């Protein structure tokens, strides 16, 4: 089944404790992206990747890191999480950046205390 | 600046027709997408308009007017399962990123 998977689905952590949210897609998509969703603000793009070893900042990259060492994986790293990073996070992928249909993962709800 | 504006909430009754508007102000405009998101779920792609006019897919249609920087999603024969949030979005190929509106929460009542 073609899908985007994320882990963990739910995470409660404390300020300053490094964490990684994994994202994997099995559709051989070139383009992958991370979003955060907050009430009243919709989806805001954190980072995106055009292909392996090519990443760039979205609208709200502060406090986040990403890497794209393999085509299928695009982990989101929070080196020192803070309470303002409490949010719902979605990973998404598409065939390329010129394909407007993005496939989203199930989401990761992160709470930083 | 770059922005997309859509109403925060819309309510309609089962069987009715509802229109969700989206106005945008972006640089390098290439087209307008629509996504649906049910509570607790992930956004799913509904439609994309690159050219002016109406695109129809079953009960859902999407319209774009580039000259007016405006588009809408039209949902016909509303069903209870259509209760969800709907987002307009623009791909920005110059920057290779995707910009979403804040979303419209549609509530369908019996």
GROMACS .gro file of C-alpha atoms in nm:
model
  223
    1UNK     CA    1   0.000   0.000   0.000
    2UNK     CA    2   0.133   0.341  -0.101
    3UNK     CA    3   0.171   0.548   0.211
    4UNK     CA    4   0.360   0.796   0.424
    5UNK     CA    5   0.435   0.677   0.775
    6UNK     CA    6   0.538   0.878   1.079
    7UNK     CA    7   0.663   0.774   1.419
    8UNK     CA    8   0.581   0.828   1.692
    9UNK     CA    9   0.217   0.923   1.657
   10UNK     CA   10   0.208   1.081   2.001
   11UNK     CA   11   0.493   1.215   2.211
   12UNK     CA   12   0.511   1.400   2.540
   13UNK     CA   13   0.855   1.529   2.630
   14UNK     CA   14   1.026   1.795   2.837
   15UNK     CA   15   1.202   2.113   2.738
   16UNK     CA   16   1.552   2.059   2.605
   17UNK     CA   17   1.536   1.684   2.548
   18UNK     CA   18   1.638   1.612   2.189
   19UNK     CA   19   1.389   1.416   1.982
   20UNK     CA   20   1.345   1.286   1.631
   21UNK     CA   21   1.023   1.226   1.443
   22UNK     CA   22   1.071   0.982   1.159
   23UNK     CA   23   0.897   0.998   0.822
   24UNK     CA   24   0.911   0.740   0.548
   25UNK     CA   25   0.736   0.706   0.211
   26UNK     CA   26   0.722   0.404  -0.018
   27UNK     CA   27   0.617   0.581  -0.339
   28UNK     CA   28   0.964   0.676  -0.466
   29UNK     CA   29   0.870   1.044  -0.433
   30UNK     CA   30   1.139   1.305  -0.481
   31UNK     CA   31   0.975   1.583  -0.282
   32UNK     CA   32   0.917   1.560   0.093
   33UNK     CA   33   0.808   1.820   0.341
   34UNK     CA   34   0.731   1.882   0.707
   35UNK     CA   35   0.441   2.095   0.831
   36UNK     CA   36   0.314   2.197   1.167
   37UNK     CA   37  -0.054   2.260   1.228
   38UNK     CA   38  -0.178   2.494   1.498
   39UNK     CA   39  -0.537   2.609   1.561
   40UNK     CA   40  -0.630   2.906   1.346
   41UNK     CA   41  -0.303   2.900   1.157
   42UNK     CA   42  -0.353   2.611   0.921
   43UNK     CA   43  -0.053   2.420   0.793
   44UNK     CA   44   0.281   2.595   0.796
   45UNK     CA   45   0.579   2.450   0.619
   46UNK     CA   46   0.889   2.387   0.830
   47UNK     CA   47   1.137   2.234   0.585
   48UNK     CA   48   1.120   2.066   0.250
   49UNK     CA   49   1.347   1.850   0.039
   50UNK     CA   50   1.361   1.840  -0.338
   51UNK     CA   51   1.566   1.520  -0.342
   52UNK     CA   52   1.838   1.332  -0.157
   53UNK     CA   53   2.083   1.570   0.014
   54UNK     CA   54   1.877   1.873  -0.097
   55UNK     CA   55   1.684   2.047   0.179
   56UNK     CA   56   1.561   2.401   0.231
   57UNK     CA   57   1.376   2.612   0.485
   58UNK     CA   58   1.004   2.669   0.474
   59UNK     CA   59   0.813   2.939   0.659
   60UNK     CA   60   0.889   2.834   1.018
   61UNK     CA   61   1.227   2.653   1.033
   62UNK     CA   62   1.357   2.795   1.362
   63UNK     CA   63   1.427   2.524   1.619
   64UNK     CA   64   1.412   2.237   1.369
   65UNK     CA   65   1.659   2.037   1.162
   66UNK     CA   66   1.608   1.783   0.888
   67UNK     CA   67   1.816   1.546   0.683
   68UNK     CA   68   1.760   1.354   0.361
   69UNK     CA   69   2.020   1.083   0.333
   70UNK     CA   70   1.788   0.840   0.158
   71UNK     CA   71   1.505   0.909  -0.081
   72UNK     CA   72   1.240   0.741   0.132
   73UNK     CA   73   1.324   0.897   0.470
   74UNK     CA   74   1.300   1.253   0.594
   75UNK     CA   75   1.337   1.279   0.972
   76UNK     CA   76   1.252   1.593   1.168
   77UNK     CA   77   1.490   1.672   1.452
   78UNK     CA   78   1.423   1.899   1.747
   79UNK     CA   79   1.761   1.947   1.916
   80UNK     CA   80   1.627   2.140   2.214
   81UNK     CA   81   1.247   2.137   2.214
   82UNK     CA   82   1.057   2.423   2.374
   83UNK     CA   83   0.689   2.452   2.474
   84UNK     CA   84   0.614   2.669   2.168
   85UNK     CA   85   0.692   2.365   1.954
   86UNK     CA   86   0.392   2.183   2.098
   87UNK     CA   87   0.191   2.115   1.784
   88UNK     CA   88   0.058   1.859   1.538
   89UNK     CA   89   0.322   1.768   1.281
   90UNK     CA   90   0.264   1.625   0.936
   91UNK     CA   91   0.509   1.482   0.690
   92UNK     CA   92   0.411   1.488   0.323
   93UNK     CA   93   0.553   1.374  -0.008
   94UNK     CA   94   0.486   1.423  -0.377
   95UNK     CA   95   0.635   1.292  -0.698
   96UNK     CA   96   0.822   1.617  -0.746
   97UNK     CA   97   0.781   1.977  -0.644
   98UNK     CA   98   0.587   2.034  -0.966
   99UNK     CA   99   0.320   1.785  -0.867
  100UNK     CA  100   0.063   1.958  -0.655
  101UNK     CA  101  -0.090   1.647  -0.502
  102UNK     CA  102   0.086   1.588  -0.173
  103UNK     CA  103   0.036   1.271   0.028
  104UNK     CA  104   0.032   1.326   0.401
  105UNK     CA  105   0.135   1.102   0.686
  106UNK     CA  106  -0.103   1.039   0.979
  107UNK     CA  107   0.050   1.312   1.194
  108UNK     CA  108   0.250   1.329   1.516
  109UNK     CA  109   0.106   1.510   1.813
  110UNK     CA  110   0.392   1.654   2.015
  111UNK     CA  111   0.363   1.807   2.360
  112UNK     CA  112   0.665   1.980   2.512
  113UNK     CA  113   0.634   2.047   2.885
  114UNK     CA  114   0.337   3.968   0.152
  115UNK     CA  115   0.202   3.630   0.060
  116UNK     CA  116  -0.133   3.523   0.204
  117UNK     CA  117  -0.442   3.314   0.146
  118UNK     CA  118  -0.775   3.416   0.299
  119UNK     CA  119  -1.069   3.184   0.352
  120UNK     CA  120  -1.366   3.193   0.591
  121UNK     CA  121  -1.303   3.021   0.923
  122UNK     CA  122  -1.640   2.845   0.944
  123UNK     CA  123  -1.932   2.751   0.721
  124UNK     CA  124  -2.249   2.566   0.819
  125UNK     CA  125  -2.497   2.400   0.582
  126UNK     CA  126  -2.765   2.133   0.585
  127UNK     CA  127  -2.754   1.790   0.432
  128UNK     CA  128  -2.839   1.791   0.062
  129UNK     CA  129  -2.755   2.159   0.017
  130UNK     CA  130  -2.479   2.328  -0.184
  131UNK     CA  131  -2.198   2.520  -0.018
  132UNK     CA  132  -1.922   2.735  -0.160
  133UNK     CA  133  -1.593   2.793   0.021
  134UNK     CA  134  -1.401   3.093  -0.107
  135UNK     CA  135  -1.030   3.156  -0.115
  136UNK     CA  136  -0.855   3.477  -0.209
  137UNK     CA  137  -0.483   3.483  -0.245
  138UNK     CA  138  -0.195   3.719  -0.267
  139UNK     CA  139   0.124   3.544  -0.370
  140UNK     CA  140   0.422   3.588  -0.593
  141UNK     CA  141   0.487   3.340  -0.872
  142UNK     CA  142   0.133   3.203  -0.878
  143UNK     CA  143   0.096   2.870  -1.060
  144UNK     CA  144  -0.238   2.736  -0.944
  145UNK     CA  145  -0.471   2.669  -0.653
  146UNK     CA  146  -0.514   2.340  -0.470
  147UNK     CA  147  -0.778   2.222  -0.225
  148UNK     CA  148  -0.736   1.972   0.058
  149UNK     CA  149  -0.985   1.811   0.294
  150UNK     CA  150  -0.907   1.719   0.652
  151UNK     CA  151  -1.141   1.532   0.885
  152UNK     CA  152  -1.100   1.573   1.259
  153UNK     CA  153  -0.806   1.363   1.376
  154UNK     CA  154  -0.703   1.283   1.021
  155UNK     CA  155  -0.446   1.391   0.769
  156UNK     CA  156  -0.511   1.635   0.484
  157UNK     CA  157  -0.608   1.468   0.158
  158UNK     CA  158  -0.587   1.621  -0.187
  159UNK     CA  159  -0.915   1.717  -0.356
  160UNK     CA  160  -0.837   1.926  -0.663
  161UNK     CA  161  -0.603   2.162  -0.843
  162UNK     CA  162  -0.676   2.449  -1.083
  163UNK     CA  163  -0.394   2.581  -1.296
  164UNK     CA  164  -0.619   2.756  -1.546
  165UNK     CA  165  -0.923   2.978  -1.509
  166UNK     CA  166  -1.257   2.804  -1.497
  167UNK     CA  167  -1.440   2.522  -1.328
  168UNK     CA  168  -1.304   2.173  -1.264
  169UNK     CA  169  -1.560   1.911  -1.166
  170UNK     CA  170  -1.495   1.588  -0.981
  171UNK     CA  171  -1.816   1.419  -0.875
  172UNK     CA  172  -1.997   1.623  -0.611
  173UNK     CA  173  -1.700   1.858  -0.572
  174UNK     CA  174  -1.601   2.135  -0.811
  175UNK     CA  175  -1.326   2.393  -0.791
  176UNK     CA  176  -1.307   2.726  -0.965
  177UNK     CA  177  -1.024   2.969  -1.033
  178UNK     CA  178  -1.011   3.327  -1.156
  179UNK     CA  179  -0.648   3.436  -1.189
  180UNK     CA  180  -0.744   3.792  -1.278
  181UNK     CA  181  -0.937   3.823  -0.951
  182UNK     CA  182  -0.686   3.621  -0.742
  183UNK     CA  183  -0.982   3.417  -0.628
  184UNK     CA  184  -1.100   3.062  -0.623
  185UNK     CA  185  -1.367   2.852  -0.459
  186UNK     CA  186  -1.456   2.496  -0.375
  187UNK     CA  187  -1.816   2.399  -0.443
  188UNK     CA  188  -1.966   2.102  -0.263
  189UNK     CA  189  -2.301   1.975  -0.388
  190UNK     CA  190  -2.551   1.732  -0.238
  191UNK     CA  191  -2.387   1.772   0.097
  192UNK     CA  192  -2.353   1.464   0.314
  193UNK     CA  193  -2.276   1.438   0.683
  194UNK     CA  194  -1.938   1.289   0.598
  195UNK     CA  195  -1.843   1.616   0.425
  196UNK     CA  196  -1.810   1.779   0.768
  197UNK     CA  197  -1.440   1.855   0.775
  198UNK     CA  198  -1.188   2.136   0.735
  199UNK     CA  199  -1.103   2.251   0.385
  200UNK     CA  200  -0.777   2.422   0.296
  201UNK     CA  201  -0.679   2.611  -0.013
  202UNK     CA  202  -0.310   2.602  -0.099
  203UNK     CA  203  -0.072   2.740  -0.356
  204UNK     CA  204   0.244   2.572  -0.475
  205UNK     CA  205   0.524   2.818  -0.521
  206UNK     CA  206   0.765   2.679  -0.772
  207UNK     CA  207   1.008   2.965  -0.744
  208UNK     CA  208   1.063   2.877  -0.383
  209UNK     CA  209   0.959   2.513  -0.415
  210UNK     CA  210   0.735   2.542  -0.112
  211UNK     CA  211   0.364   2.510  -0.047
  212UNK     CA  212   0.153   2.774   0.126
  213UNK     CA  213  -0.177   2.681   0.291
  214UNK     CA  214  -0.470   2.893   0.401
  215UNK     CA  215  -0.585   2.874   0.764
  216UNK     CA  216  -0.872   2.645   0.669
  217UNK     CA  217  -1.254   2.654   0.664
  218UNK     CA  218  -1.440   2.430   0.902
  219UNK     CA  219  -1.755   2.298   0.733
  220UNK     CA  220  -2.032   2.163   0.953
  221UNK     CA  221  -2.312   1.973   0.780
  222UNK     CA  222  -2.632   1.947   0.982
  223UNK     CA  223  -2.917   1.701   0.929
   0.00000   0.00000   0.00000
